[in-house]
Each structure stands twice: as C-alpha cells, then as structure tokens.
PDB file of C-alpha atoms in Angstrom:
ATOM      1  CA  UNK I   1       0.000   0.000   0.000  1.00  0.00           C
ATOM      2  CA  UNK I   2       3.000   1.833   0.397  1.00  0.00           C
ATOM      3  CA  UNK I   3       3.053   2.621  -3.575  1.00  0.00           C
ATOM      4  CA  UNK I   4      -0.560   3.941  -3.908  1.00  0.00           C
ATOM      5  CA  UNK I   5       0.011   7.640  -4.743  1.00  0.00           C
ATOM      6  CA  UNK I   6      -3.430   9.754  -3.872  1.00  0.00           C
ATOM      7  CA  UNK I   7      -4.854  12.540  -5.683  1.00  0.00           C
ATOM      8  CA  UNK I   8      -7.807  14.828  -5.409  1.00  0.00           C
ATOM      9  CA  UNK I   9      -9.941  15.111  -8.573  1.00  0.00           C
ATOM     10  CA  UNK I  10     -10.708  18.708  -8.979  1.00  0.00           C
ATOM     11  CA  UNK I  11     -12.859  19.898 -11.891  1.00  0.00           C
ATOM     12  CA  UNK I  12     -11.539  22.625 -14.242  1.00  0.00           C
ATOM     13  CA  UNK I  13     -12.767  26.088 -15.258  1.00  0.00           C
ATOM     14  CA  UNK I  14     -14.291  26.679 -18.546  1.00  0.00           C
ATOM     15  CA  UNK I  15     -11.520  29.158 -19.227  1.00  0.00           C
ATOM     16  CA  UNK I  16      -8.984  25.955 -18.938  1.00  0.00           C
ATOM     17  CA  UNK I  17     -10.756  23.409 -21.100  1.00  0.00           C
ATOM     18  CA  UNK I  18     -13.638  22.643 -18.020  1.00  0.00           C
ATOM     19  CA  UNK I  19     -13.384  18.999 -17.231  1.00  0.00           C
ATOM     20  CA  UNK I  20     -11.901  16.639 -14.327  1.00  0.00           C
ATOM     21  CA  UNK I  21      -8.334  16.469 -13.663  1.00  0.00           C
ATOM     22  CA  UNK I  22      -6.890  14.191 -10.744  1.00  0.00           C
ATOM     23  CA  UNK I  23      -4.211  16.397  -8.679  1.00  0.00           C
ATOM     24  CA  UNK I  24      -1.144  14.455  -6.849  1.00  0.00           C
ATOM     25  CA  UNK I  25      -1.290  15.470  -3.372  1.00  0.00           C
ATOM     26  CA  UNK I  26       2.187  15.111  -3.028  1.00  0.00           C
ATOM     27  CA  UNK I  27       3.824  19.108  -3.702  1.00  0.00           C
ATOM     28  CA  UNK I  28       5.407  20.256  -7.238  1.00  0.00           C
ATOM     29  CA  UNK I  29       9.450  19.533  -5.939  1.00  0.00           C
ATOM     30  CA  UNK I  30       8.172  15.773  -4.994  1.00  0.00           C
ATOM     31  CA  UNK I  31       6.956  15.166  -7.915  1.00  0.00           C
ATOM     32  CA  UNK I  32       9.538  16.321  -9.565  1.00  0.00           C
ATOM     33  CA  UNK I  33      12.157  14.743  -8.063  1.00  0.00           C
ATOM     34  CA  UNK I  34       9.787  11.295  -8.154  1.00  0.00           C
ATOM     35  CA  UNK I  35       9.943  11.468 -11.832  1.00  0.00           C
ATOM     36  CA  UNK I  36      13.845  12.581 -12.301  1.00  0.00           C
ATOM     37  CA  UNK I  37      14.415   9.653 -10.068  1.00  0.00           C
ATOM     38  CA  UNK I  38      12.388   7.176 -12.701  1.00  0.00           C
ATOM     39  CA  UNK I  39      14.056   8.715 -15.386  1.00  0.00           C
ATOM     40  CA  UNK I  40      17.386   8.200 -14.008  1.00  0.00           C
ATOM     41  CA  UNK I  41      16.606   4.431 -13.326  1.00  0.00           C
ATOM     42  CA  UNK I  42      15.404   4.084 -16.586  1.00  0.00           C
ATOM     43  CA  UNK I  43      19.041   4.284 -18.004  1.00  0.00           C
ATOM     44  CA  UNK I  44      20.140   1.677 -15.072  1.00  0.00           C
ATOM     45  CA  UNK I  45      24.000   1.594 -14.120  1.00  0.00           C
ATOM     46  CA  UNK I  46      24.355   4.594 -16.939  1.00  0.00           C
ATOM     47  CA  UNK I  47      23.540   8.038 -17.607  1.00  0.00           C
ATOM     48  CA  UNK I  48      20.855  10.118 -19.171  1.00  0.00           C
ATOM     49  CA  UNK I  49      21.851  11.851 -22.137  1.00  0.00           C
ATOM     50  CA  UNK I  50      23.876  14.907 -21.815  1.00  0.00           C
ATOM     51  CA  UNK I  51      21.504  18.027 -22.142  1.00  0.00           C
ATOM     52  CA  UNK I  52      19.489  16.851 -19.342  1.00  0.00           C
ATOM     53  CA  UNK I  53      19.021  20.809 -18.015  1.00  0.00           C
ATOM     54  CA  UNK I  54      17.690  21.962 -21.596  1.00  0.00           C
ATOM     55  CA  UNK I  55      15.318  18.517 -21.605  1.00  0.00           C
ATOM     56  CA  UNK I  56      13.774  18.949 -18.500  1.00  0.00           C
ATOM     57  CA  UNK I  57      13.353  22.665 -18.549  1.00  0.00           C
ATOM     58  CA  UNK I  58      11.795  22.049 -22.210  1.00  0.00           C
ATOM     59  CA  UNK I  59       9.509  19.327 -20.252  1.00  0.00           C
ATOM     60  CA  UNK I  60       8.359  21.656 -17.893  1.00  0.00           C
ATOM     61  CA  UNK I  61       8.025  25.006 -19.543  1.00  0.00           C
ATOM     62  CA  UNK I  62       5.565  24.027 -22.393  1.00  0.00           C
ATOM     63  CA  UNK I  63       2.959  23.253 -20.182  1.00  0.00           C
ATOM     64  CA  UNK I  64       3.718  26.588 -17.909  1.00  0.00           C
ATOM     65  CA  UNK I  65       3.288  28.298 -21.045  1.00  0.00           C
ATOM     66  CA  UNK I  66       0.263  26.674 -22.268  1.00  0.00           C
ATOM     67  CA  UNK I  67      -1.205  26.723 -18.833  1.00  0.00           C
ATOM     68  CA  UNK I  68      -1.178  30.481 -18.258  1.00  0.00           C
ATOM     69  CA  UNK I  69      -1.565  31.467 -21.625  1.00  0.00           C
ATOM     70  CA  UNK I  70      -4.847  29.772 -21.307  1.00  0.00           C
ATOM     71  CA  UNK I  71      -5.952  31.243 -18.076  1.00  0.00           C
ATOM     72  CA  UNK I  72      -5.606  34.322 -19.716  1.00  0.00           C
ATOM     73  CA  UNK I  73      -7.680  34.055 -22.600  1.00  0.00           C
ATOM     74  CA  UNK I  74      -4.327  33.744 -24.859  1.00  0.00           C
ATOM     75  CA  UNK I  75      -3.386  37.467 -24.131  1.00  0.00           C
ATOM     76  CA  UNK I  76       0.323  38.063 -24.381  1.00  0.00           C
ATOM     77  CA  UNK I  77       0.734  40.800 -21.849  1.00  0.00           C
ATOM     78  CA  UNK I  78      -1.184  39.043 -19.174  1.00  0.00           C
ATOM     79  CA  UNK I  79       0.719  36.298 -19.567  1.00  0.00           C
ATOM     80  CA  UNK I  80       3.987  37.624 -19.348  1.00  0.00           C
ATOM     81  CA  UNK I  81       3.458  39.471 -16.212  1.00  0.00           C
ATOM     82  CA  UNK I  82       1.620  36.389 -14.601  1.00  0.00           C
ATOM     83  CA  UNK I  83       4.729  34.743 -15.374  1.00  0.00           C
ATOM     84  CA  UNK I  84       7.293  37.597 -14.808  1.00  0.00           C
ATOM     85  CA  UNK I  85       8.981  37.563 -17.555  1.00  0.00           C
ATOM     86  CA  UNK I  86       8.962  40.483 -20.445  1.00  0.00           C
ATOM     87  CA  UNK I  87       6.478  40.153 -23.377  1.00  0.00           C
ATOM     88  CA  UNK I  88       9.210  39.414 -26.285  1.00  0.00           C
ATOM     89  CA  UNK I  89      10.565  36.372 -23.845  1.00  0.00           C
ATOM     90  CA  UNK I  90       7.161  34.959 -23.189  1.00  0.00           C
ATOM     91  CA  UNK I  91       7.470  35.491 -27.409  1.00  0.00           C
ATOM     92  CA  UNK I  92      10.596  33.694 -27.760  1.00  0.00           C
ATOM     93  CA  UNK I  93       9.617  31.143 -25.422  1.00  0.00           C
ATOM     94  CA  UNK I  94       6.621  29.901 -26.992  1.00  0.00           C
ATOM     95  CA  UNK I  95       8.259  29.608 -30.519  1.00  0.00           C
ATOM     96  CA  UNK I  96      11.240  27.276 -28.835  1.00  0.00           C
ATOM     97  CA  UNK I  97       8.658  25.906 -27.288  1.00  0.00           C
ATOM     98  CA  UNK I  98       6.348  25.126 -30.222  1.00  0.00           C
ATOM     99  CA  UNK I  99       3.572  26.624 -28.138  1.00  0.00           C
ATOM    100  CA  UNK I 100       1.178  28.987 -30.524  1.00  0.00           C
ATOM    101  CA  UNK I 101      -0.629  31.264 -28.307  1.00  0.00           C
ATOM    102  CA  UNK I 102      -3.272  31.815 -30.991  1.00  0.00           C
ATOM    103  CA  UNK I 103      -4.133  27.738 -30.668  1.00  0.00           C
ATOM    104  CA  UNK I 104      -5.007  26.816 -27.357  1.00  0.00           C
TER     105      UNK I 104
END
C-alpha cells in the first residue's frame, strides 16, 4: 500500500478546457524529483543523455506556457506578467517551445 500515490480530482474552469483532472497530493518539488528519479533508473547503471538541463526545462516550460496562456484568454501581456517575464521572452519562449498562443 505503500506505492498507492493519492490525488484529489478537482474539476476545471471553462476558461482551462472545463473537465476533471486528478491532482497528486504530493507538492510540485516531490513530484519532480519522483519522476527525475524514474528517469534516471530508466538508463540503469548509466547516464541520461547529456543536455538533461535543456530537456527537462523544455519538459516543464511548455505546459507553464500553455497553462497560463490559457488562463488568460491567450493574451500576451497578461501572460507575461503572470509569469514575470517580459512580453518578447514569453514570445521567444513559446516559438522554442512550439507553443502557438493563438491555438489553445
């Protein structure tokens, strides 16, 4: 029983796609290190591929983006300051990102 993770189902705004979504209660930094854990077993006695920083970082910000861009009705400005970062990063961001604002 030790292995059983729980999560709270919590449903979604309309502005976020509405719906159910089921919430680890475990914090973001547990979860995190949970899964970089996993991925670091995955490759057994070796190492991940070098990069690892850019790969994770890519992992993580696509959804941040996408997230917030969406609880913001796709509006560039709002975004950027809910994410504190200037309006031409949030810009750059999104295109390394393959994340298109205009399509969420």
């Amino acid at each position: 029983m030790g292995n059983i993770k729980k999560t709270t189902e919590i449903t979604l705004p309309l502005h976020l796609g509405g719906g159910k979504v089921a919430v680890p209660e475990q914090g973001l930094a547990d979860a995190m290190e949970a899964h970089l854990l996993y991925y670091f077993a995955v490759f057994g006695e070796s190492l991940p591929p070098d990069g690892l920083w850019e790969h994770i970082l890519g992992e993580v910000e696509k959804p941040l983006l996408k997230v917030a861009l969406q609880a913001v009705g796709g509006n560039r400005i709002k975004a950027a300051k809910l994410l504190g970062i200037n309006r031409n990063t949030l810009r750059q961001k999104c295109l390394n990102r393959h994340v298109d604002p205009d399509n969420l």
